[in-house]
Amino acid sequence: MKRVFSGIQPSGDLHLGNLLGALVNWSKMQEDNDAVYCVVDLHALTLPQEPDVLRKNTVELAQLLIAVGIDPERSTLFVQSQVPQHPQLAWLMECTVSYGELSRMTAFKDKSNRDTTKFVSAGLFTYPALQAADILLYDTDFVPVGDDQRQHVEITRDIAERFNSRYGETFVVPEHVIPEAGARVMDLQKPDRKMSKSEGESPGTVFVLEDPKKIEKKFKRAVTDSESDVRFDIAEKPGVSNLLSILSACTGEAPEDLASNYEQYGPLKTDTAEAVIELLRPIQARFAELQSDPAETQRLLRVGADKAQVVAGEVLARAKRNIGLLA
Ligand code: TYM
């Protein structure tokens, strides 16, 4: 059986990009694989966090993952900081990746350049080494992620190959799995930017737990363009193409085929909003049930962490042995 691993940060609220880009595949891939899914709270520390908020977000994100369909009986679902092998292997990864490689990561460049007066932690820079540790600790074959994580999986492969060639076969070299539709959900107001957990009002971001009326309004106000024909053309018509991609991810139909059903933007916006609201309805209902019992969620996460440590411990021991550290 193949091993699948992926992670998600407990920072901000879960949005439609996370769901369509990654979580739909997480849920699907647990059916035929040994799936390991992680709430990566250590990654969230790369930006300053409010302790109580981080704790609450971590448990609620785990509940949302369960609400989306991750089955903690079938998959291993855990919190990164409860498995100490992650930061331990991360050091070995930091010593296997170069400063130059880390400098080329677009996620780092974006986040560190956004506001030059802001504190930029060293963790934000070395973040891909921790991510490589997350993935390699489980002898992972496949990593389901959205398109923005492609570069981080690539660098993980480079690190694994370098380590293997220096110290002998140690790690499985993983492959990313990126969905056809929904790989890059764009901001509804700024369709040249990916949808993200931006701060403030966020008129361009649709949250998984958002009220249906608000969702409808956000789609109604989505930026399109001054023409009126509906075509799937990302370069020329990014706003319309984004709506078609979202509808495609919800319905399973190709965006080009969907485009031929519409002559105007209005009905496309209404149908996309409706499809998203229907997709989110059962998730919101299930989350409301789970939210009433955070102690049970924390118990499930503890069980997940114990299960994860069995594999993580073996792989870390292998890496330590091969690199020359004492057992
Ligand atoms: P994070 O928490 O930012 O996002 C979680 C997942 O959501 C996907 N995603 C999107 N997909 C499509 N359109 C968007 N607008 C969009 N925004 C986010 C991301 O690609 C991701 O799959 N570094 C990772 C977390 C991580 C990880 C790992 C992932 C840590 N260790 C090991 C895989 C394997 C991150 O910050 O994702």
Coordinates of C-alpha atoms and ligand atoms in Angstrom, one line a residue:
M1 CA 0.0 0.0 0.0
K2 CA 1.2 3.5 -0.8
R3 CA 1.8 6.1 1.9
V4 CA 0.2 9.6 1.6
F5 CA 1.3 12.5 3.7
S6 CA 0.1 16.1 3.8
G7 CA -0.1 19.0 6.2
I8 CA -2.1 22.2 6.8
Q9 CA -1.4 25.2 9.0
P10 CA -3.7 26.2 11.9
S11 CA -3.4 29.9 11.1
G12 CA -6.5 31.8 10.1
D13 CA -9.7 30.3 8.8
L14 CA -10.0 27.4 6.4
H15 CA -11.0 28.7 2.9
L16 CA -12.2 27.4 -0.4
G17 CA -8.7 27.2 -1.8
N18 CA -7.6 24.9 1.0
L19 CA -10.6 22.7 0.5
L20 CA -10.6 22.4 -3.3
G21 CA -6.8 22.5 -3.7
A22 CA -5.9 20.0 -1.0
L23 CA -8.6 18.6 1.3
V24 CA -10.8 17.1 -1.4
N25 CA -7.8 14.9 -2.5
W26 CA -6.9 14.2 1.2
S27 CA -10.3 12.7 1.6
K28 CA -10.3 10.7 -1.6
M29 CA -6.7 9.4 -1.2
Q30 CA -7.4 7.9 2.3
E31 CA -9.6 5.3 0.6
D32 CA -6.8 3.3 -1.1
N33 CA -3.7 4.5 0.7
D34 CA -2.2 4.6 4.1
A35 CA -2.8 8.3 4.7
V36 CA -1.1 10.5 7.3
Y37 CA -2.4 14.0 7.8
C38 CA -1.0 16.6 10.1
V39 CA -2.0 20.0 11.5
V40 CA 1.3 21.7 11.3
D41 CA 1.3 24.0 14.3
L42 CA 5.1 24.4 14.3
H43 CA 4.9 25.9 10.9
A44 CA 2.3 28.4 12.2
L45 CA 5.0 29.7 14.6
T46 CA 6.9 31.2 11.7
L47 CA 4.6 34.2 12.2
P48 CA 3.8 35.5 15.7
Q49 CA 0.8 33.8 17.2
E50 CA -1.5 34.5 20.1
P51 CA -1.1 31.4 22.3
D52 CA -4.8 30.9 23.1
V53 CA -5.8 31.5 19.6
L54 CA -3.3 29.0 18.3
R55 CA -4.5 26.3 20.7
K56 CA -8.1 26.9 19.7
N57 CA -7.3 27.0 16.0
T58 CA -5.4 23.8 16.2
V59 CA -8.3 21.8 17.7
E60 CA -10.8 23.5 15.4
L61 CA -8.8 22.8 12.3
A62 CA -8.6 19.1 13.3
Q63 CA -12.4 19.1 13.7
L64 CA -12.8 20.7 10.3
L65 CA -10.6 18.1 8.7
I66 CA -12.9 15.4 10.2
A67 CA -15.9 17.4 9.1
V68 CA -14.5 17.4 5.5
G69 CA -14.2 13.7 5.6
I70 CA -10.9 12.7 7.1
D71 CA -11.6 9.6 9.1
P72 CA -9.3 9.4 12.1
E73 CA -10.0 5.7 12.4
R74 CA -8.8 5.1 8.8
S75 CA -6.1 7.8 8.5
T76 CA -3.5 8.9 11.0
L77 CA -4.5 12.4 12.0
F78 CA -2.3 14.3 14.4
V79 CA -0.7 17.6 15.5
Q80 CA 2.9 18.2 14.4
S81 CA 4.2 19.4 17.8
Q82 CA 3.1 16.2 19.5
V83 CA 5.5 14.2 17.4
P84 CA 9.0 15.4 18.4
Q85 CA 10.7 13.6 15.5
H86 CA 9.6 16.4 13.2
P87 CA 11.8 19.2 14.5
Q88 CA 14.6 16.6 15.2
L89 CA 14.7 15.5 11.5
A90 CA 14.3 19.2 10.4
W91 CA 17.8 19.9 11.7
L92 CA 19.3 17.2 9.5
M93 CA 17.3 18.6 6.6
E94 CA 18.6 22.2 7.3
C95 CA 22.1 20.8 7.0
T96 CA 21.3 19.1 3.7
V97 CA 19.7 22.1 2.0
S98 CA 21.6 25.2 0.9
Y99 CA 21.1 28.9 1.7
G100 CA 20.8 29.5 -2.0
E101 CA 18.0 26.9 -2.4
L102 CA 16.0 28.4 0.5
S103 CA 16.5 31.9 -0.9
R104 CA 14.8 30.9 -4.1
M105 CA 11.5 29.8 -2.5
T106 CA 8.7 32.0 -3.7
A107 CA 6.6 31.5 -0.6
F108 CA 9.5 33.0 1.5
K109 CA 10.0 35.9 -0.9
D110 CA 6.3 36.7 -0.9
K111 CA 5.8 36.6 2.8
S112 CA 9.0 38.4 3.7
N113 CA 8.6 41.1 1.1
R114 CA 4.9 41.8 1.8
D115 CA 5.7 44.3 4.5
T116 CA 9.3 45.2 5.0
T117 CA 8.7 46.7 8.4
K118 CA 7.5 43.4 9.7
F119 CA 9.5 40.9 11.8
V120 CA 10.8 38.1 9.5
S121 CA 11.7 35.1 11.6
A122 CA 14.5 32.8 10.7
G123 CA 11.9 30.0 10.9
L124 CA 10.1 31.6 7.9
F125 CA 13.3 31.1 5.9
T126 CA 14.1 27.5 7.0
Y127 CA 10.4 26.5 6.9
P128 CA 10.9 24.2 3.8
A129 CA 13.4 22.1 5.8
L130 CA 10.8 21.4 8.4
Q131 CA 8.3 20.6 5.6
A132 CA 10.8 18.2 4.1
A133 CA 11.1 16.5 7.5
D134 CA 7.3 16.2 7.7
I135 CA 7.1 14.4 4.4
L136 CA 10.2 12.3 4.6
L137 CA 9.6 11.0 8.1
Y138 CA 6.8 8.8 6.8
D139 CA 8.4 7.2 3.7
T140 CA 5.8 9.1 1.8
D141 CA 5.0 8.2 -1.8
F142 CA 2.4 10.9 -2.5
V143 CA 1.8 14.4 -1.2
P144 CA -1.6 15.9 -2.1
V145 CA -1.3 19.7 -2.2
G146 CA -2.5 22.8 -4.0
D147 CA -0.3 24.3 -6.8
D148 CA 1.4 26.8 -4.4
Q149 CA 3.1 24.0 -2.6
R150 CA 4.7 22.5 -5.8
Q151 CA 8.0 24.2 -5.1
H152 CA 8.2 22.9 -1.5
V153 CA 7.6 19.3 -2.7
E154 CA 10.3 19.8 -5.3
I155 CA 12.8 20.9 -2.7
T156 CA 11.9 18.0 -0.5
R157 CA 12.7 15.7 -3.4
D158 CA 16.1 17.4 -3.9
I159 CA 16.9 17.1 -0.2
A160 CA 15.9 13.4 -0.2
E161 CA 18.0 12.7 -3.2
R162 CA 21.0 14.6 -1.9
F163 CA 20.8 12.8 1.5
N164 CA 20.5 9.4 -0.2
S165 CA 23.5 10.0 -2.4
R166 CA 25.7 11.3 0.5
Y167 CA 24.7 8.8 3.1
G168 CA 23.1 5.9 1.3
E169 CA 19.5 4.9 0.7
T170 CA 17.5 6.5 3.5
F171 CA 14.4 8.3 2.2
V172 CA 11.6 7.6 -0.2
V173 CA 11.5 10.3 -2.8
P174 CA 7.9 11.6 -2.9
E175 CA 5.7 12.9 -5.7
H176 CA 3.2 15.7 -5.4
V177 CA -0.5 15.2 -6.3
I178 CA -2.2 18.3 -7.6
P179 CA -5.8 18.3 -8.6
E180 CA -6.9 19.3 -12.2
A181 CA -9.6 21.7 -11.0
G182 CA -9.1 23.8 -7.9
A183 CA -5.3 23.6 -7.8
R184 CA -5.1 27.4 -7.7
V185 CA -8.3 29.0 -6.5
M186 CA -7.9 32.8 -7.0
D187 CA -9.1 35.7 -4.9
L188 CA -12.6 36.7 -6.0
Q189 CA -11.6 40.4 -5.9
K190 CA -8.1 40.2 -7.2
P191 CA -8.1 37.2 -9.6
D192 CA -4.4 37.5 -10.3
R193 CA -3.7 36.5 -6.7
K194 CA -4.4 33.2 -5.0
M195 CA -7.1 33.0 -2.5
S196 CA -5.5 33.2 1.0
K197 CA -6.3 33.7 4.6
S198 CA -5.9 37.4 4.2
E199 CA -6.6 39.7 7.2
G200 CA -9.6 42.0 7.7
E201 CA -12.8 41.9 5.7
S202 CA -11.5 39.5 3.0
P203 CA -14.2 40.1 0.3
G204 CA -12.2 37.9 -2.1
T205 CA -11.9 34.9 0.2
V206 CA -14.7 32.4 0.8
F207 CA -14.4 30.6 4.1
V208 CA -15.5 27.0 4.7
L209 CA -17.5 28.0 7.8
E210 CA -19.0 31.2 6.2
D211 CA -22.7 32.0 6.3
P212 CA -24.3 31.0 2.9
K213 CA -25.8 34.5 2.5
K214 CA -22.3 36.1 2.8
I215 CA -20.9 33.5 0.3
E216 CA -23.7 34.4 -2.2
K217 CA -22.8 38.1 -1.8
K218 CA -19.1 37.5 -2.3
F219 CA -19.7 35.6 -5.6
K220 CA -22.2 38.2 -6.8
R221 CA -19.5 40.9 -6.3
A222 CA -16.7 38.8 -7.8
V223 CA -14.5 40.8 -10.2
T224 CA -15.0 39.7 -13.8
D225 CA -14.2 42.0 -16.8
S226 CA -15.8 44.5 -19.1
E227 CA -16.6 42.1 -21.9
S228 CA -19.6 39.8 -21.4
D229 CA -18.8 36.5 -23.1
V230 CA -18.1 33.5 -20.9
R231 CA -14.8 31.7 -21.9
F232 CA -12.2 29.7 -20.0
D233 CA -9.1 31.8 -20.7
I234 CA -6.9 32.3 -17.6
A235 CA -4.6 34.9 -19.2
E236 CA -7.3 37.1 -20.8
K237 CA -10.2 36.5 -18.4
P238 CA -8.8 35.5 -15.0
G239 CA -11.9 36.4 -13.0
V240 CA -14.4 34.4 -15.2
S241 CA -11.9 31.5 -15.5
N242 CA -11.6 31.4 -11.7
L243 CA -15.4 31.1 -11.3
L244 CA -15.4 28.3 -14.0
S245 CA -12.6 26.5 -12.2
I246 CA -14.4 26.6 -8.9
L247 CA -17.6 25.4 -10.5
S248 CA -15.6 22.7 -12.2
A249 CA -14.0 21.6 -8.9
C250 CA -17.5 21.4 -7.3
T251 CA -19.3 19.6 -10.2
G252 CA -16.5 17.5 -11.8
E253 CA -17.3 18.9 -15.3
A254 CA -14.5 20.5 -17.4
P255 CA -14.4 24.3 -17.2
E256 CA -14.4 24.6 -21.0
D257 CA -17.6 22.6 -21.2
L258 CA -19.2 24.6 -18.3
A259 CA -18.4 27.8 -20.2
S260 CA -20.6 26.8 -23.1
N261 CA -23.6 26.8 -20.8
Y262 CA -23.4 30.5 -20.1
E263 CA -23.9 33.7 -22.1
Q264 CA -23.7 36.1 -19.2
Y265 CA -21.7 36.5 -16.0
G266 CA -24.7 36.8 -13.7
P267 CA -26.0 33.2 -14.0
L268 CA -22.4 31.8 -13.8
K269 CA -21.9 33.7 -10.5
T270 CA -25.3 32.4 -9.1
D271 CA -24.6 28.8 -10.1
T272 CA -21.0 28.9 -8.7
A273 CA -22.2 30.3 -5.4
E274 CA -25.0 27.7 -5.2
A275 CA -22.5 24.8 -5.9
V276 CA -20.1 26.1 -3.3
I277 CA -22.9 26.5 -0.7
E278 CA -24.1 23.0 -1.3
L279 CA -20.6 21.6 -1.0
L280 CA -20.1 23.4 2.3
R281 CA -23.5 22.7 3.9
P282 CA -22.8 19.1 5.2
I283 CA -19.2 20.2 6.3
Q284 CA -20.7 23.1 8.3
A285 CA -23.3 20.8 9.9
R286 CA -20.8 18.1 10.9
F287 CA -18.3 20.7 12.3
A288 CA -21.1 22.2 14.5
E289 CA -21.5 18.7 16.0
L290 CA -17.8 18.1 16.6
Q291 CA -17.2 21.5 18.0
S292 CA -19.3 20.7 21.1
D293 CA -16.7 18.1 22.2
P294 CA -13.1 19.4 21.9
A295 CA -11.9 16.9 24.5
E296 CA -12.8 14.0 22.3
T297 CA -11.0 15.6 19.4
Q298 CA -7.9 16.1 21.5
R299 CA -8.1 12.4 22.5
L300 CA -8.3 11.4 18.8
L301 CA -5.3 13.6 18.0
R302 CA -3.3 12.0 20.8
V303 CA -4.0 8.5 19.4
G304 CA -3.0 9.8 16.0
A305 CA 0.3 11.2 17.4
D306 CA 1.1 7.8 19.1
K307 CA 0.5 6.0 15.8
A308 CA 2.6 8.5 13.8
Q309 CA 5.5 8.2 16.2
V310 CA 5.9 4.5 15.4
V311 CA 6.8 5.2 11.8
A312 CA 8.5 8.6 12.5
G313 CA 10.7 7.0 15.1
E314 CA 11.9 4.3 12.8
V315 CA 12.7 6.7 9.9
L316 CA 14.4 9.2 12.2
A317 CA 16.6 6.3 13.6
R318 CA 17.5 5.2 10.1
A319 CA 18.5 8.8 9.1
K320 CA 20.5 9.3 12.3
R321 CA 22.3 6.0 11.8
N322 CA 23.1 6.7 8.2
I323 CA 24.4 10.2 8.8
G324 CA 26.7 9.0 11.6
L325 CA 24.9 10.1 14.8
L326 CA 25.1 7.7 17.8
A327 CA 22.0 5.6 18.3
Ligands
TYM1 P1 -1.3 25.9 3.9 O1 -1.7 25.7 5.3 O2 -1.0 27.3 3.4 O3 -2.4 25.3 2.9 C1 -2.9 24.0 3.0 C2 -3.2 23.4 1.7 O4 -4.1 24.3 0.9 C3 -3.6 24.5 -0.4 N1 -4.0 25.9 -0.8 C4 -4.6 26.2 -2.0 N2 -5.0 25.4 -3.0 C5 -5.6 26.0 -4.0 N3 -5.8 27.3 -4.1 C6 -5.5 28.1 -3.1 N4 -5.8 29.4 -3.2 C7 -4.8 27.6 -2.0 N5 -4.3 28.1 -0.8 C8 -3.8 27.0 -0.1 C9 -2.1 24.4 -0.2 O5 -1.4 24.2 -1.4 C10 -1.9 23.3 0.8 O6 -1.9 22.1 0.1 N6 3.5 24.5 3.8 C11 2.1 24.0 3.8 C12 1.8 23.1 5.0 C13 2.7 21.9 5.1 C14 2.7 20.8 4.3 C15 3.7 19.9 4.9 C16 2.0 20.4 3.1 C17 3.7 21.8 6.1 N7 4.2 20.5 5.9 C18 4.0 18.7 4.3 C19 2.3 19.2 2.6 C20 3.3 18.3 3.1 C21 1.2 25.2 3.9 O7 1.5 26.3 4.4 O8 -0.1 25.0 3.5

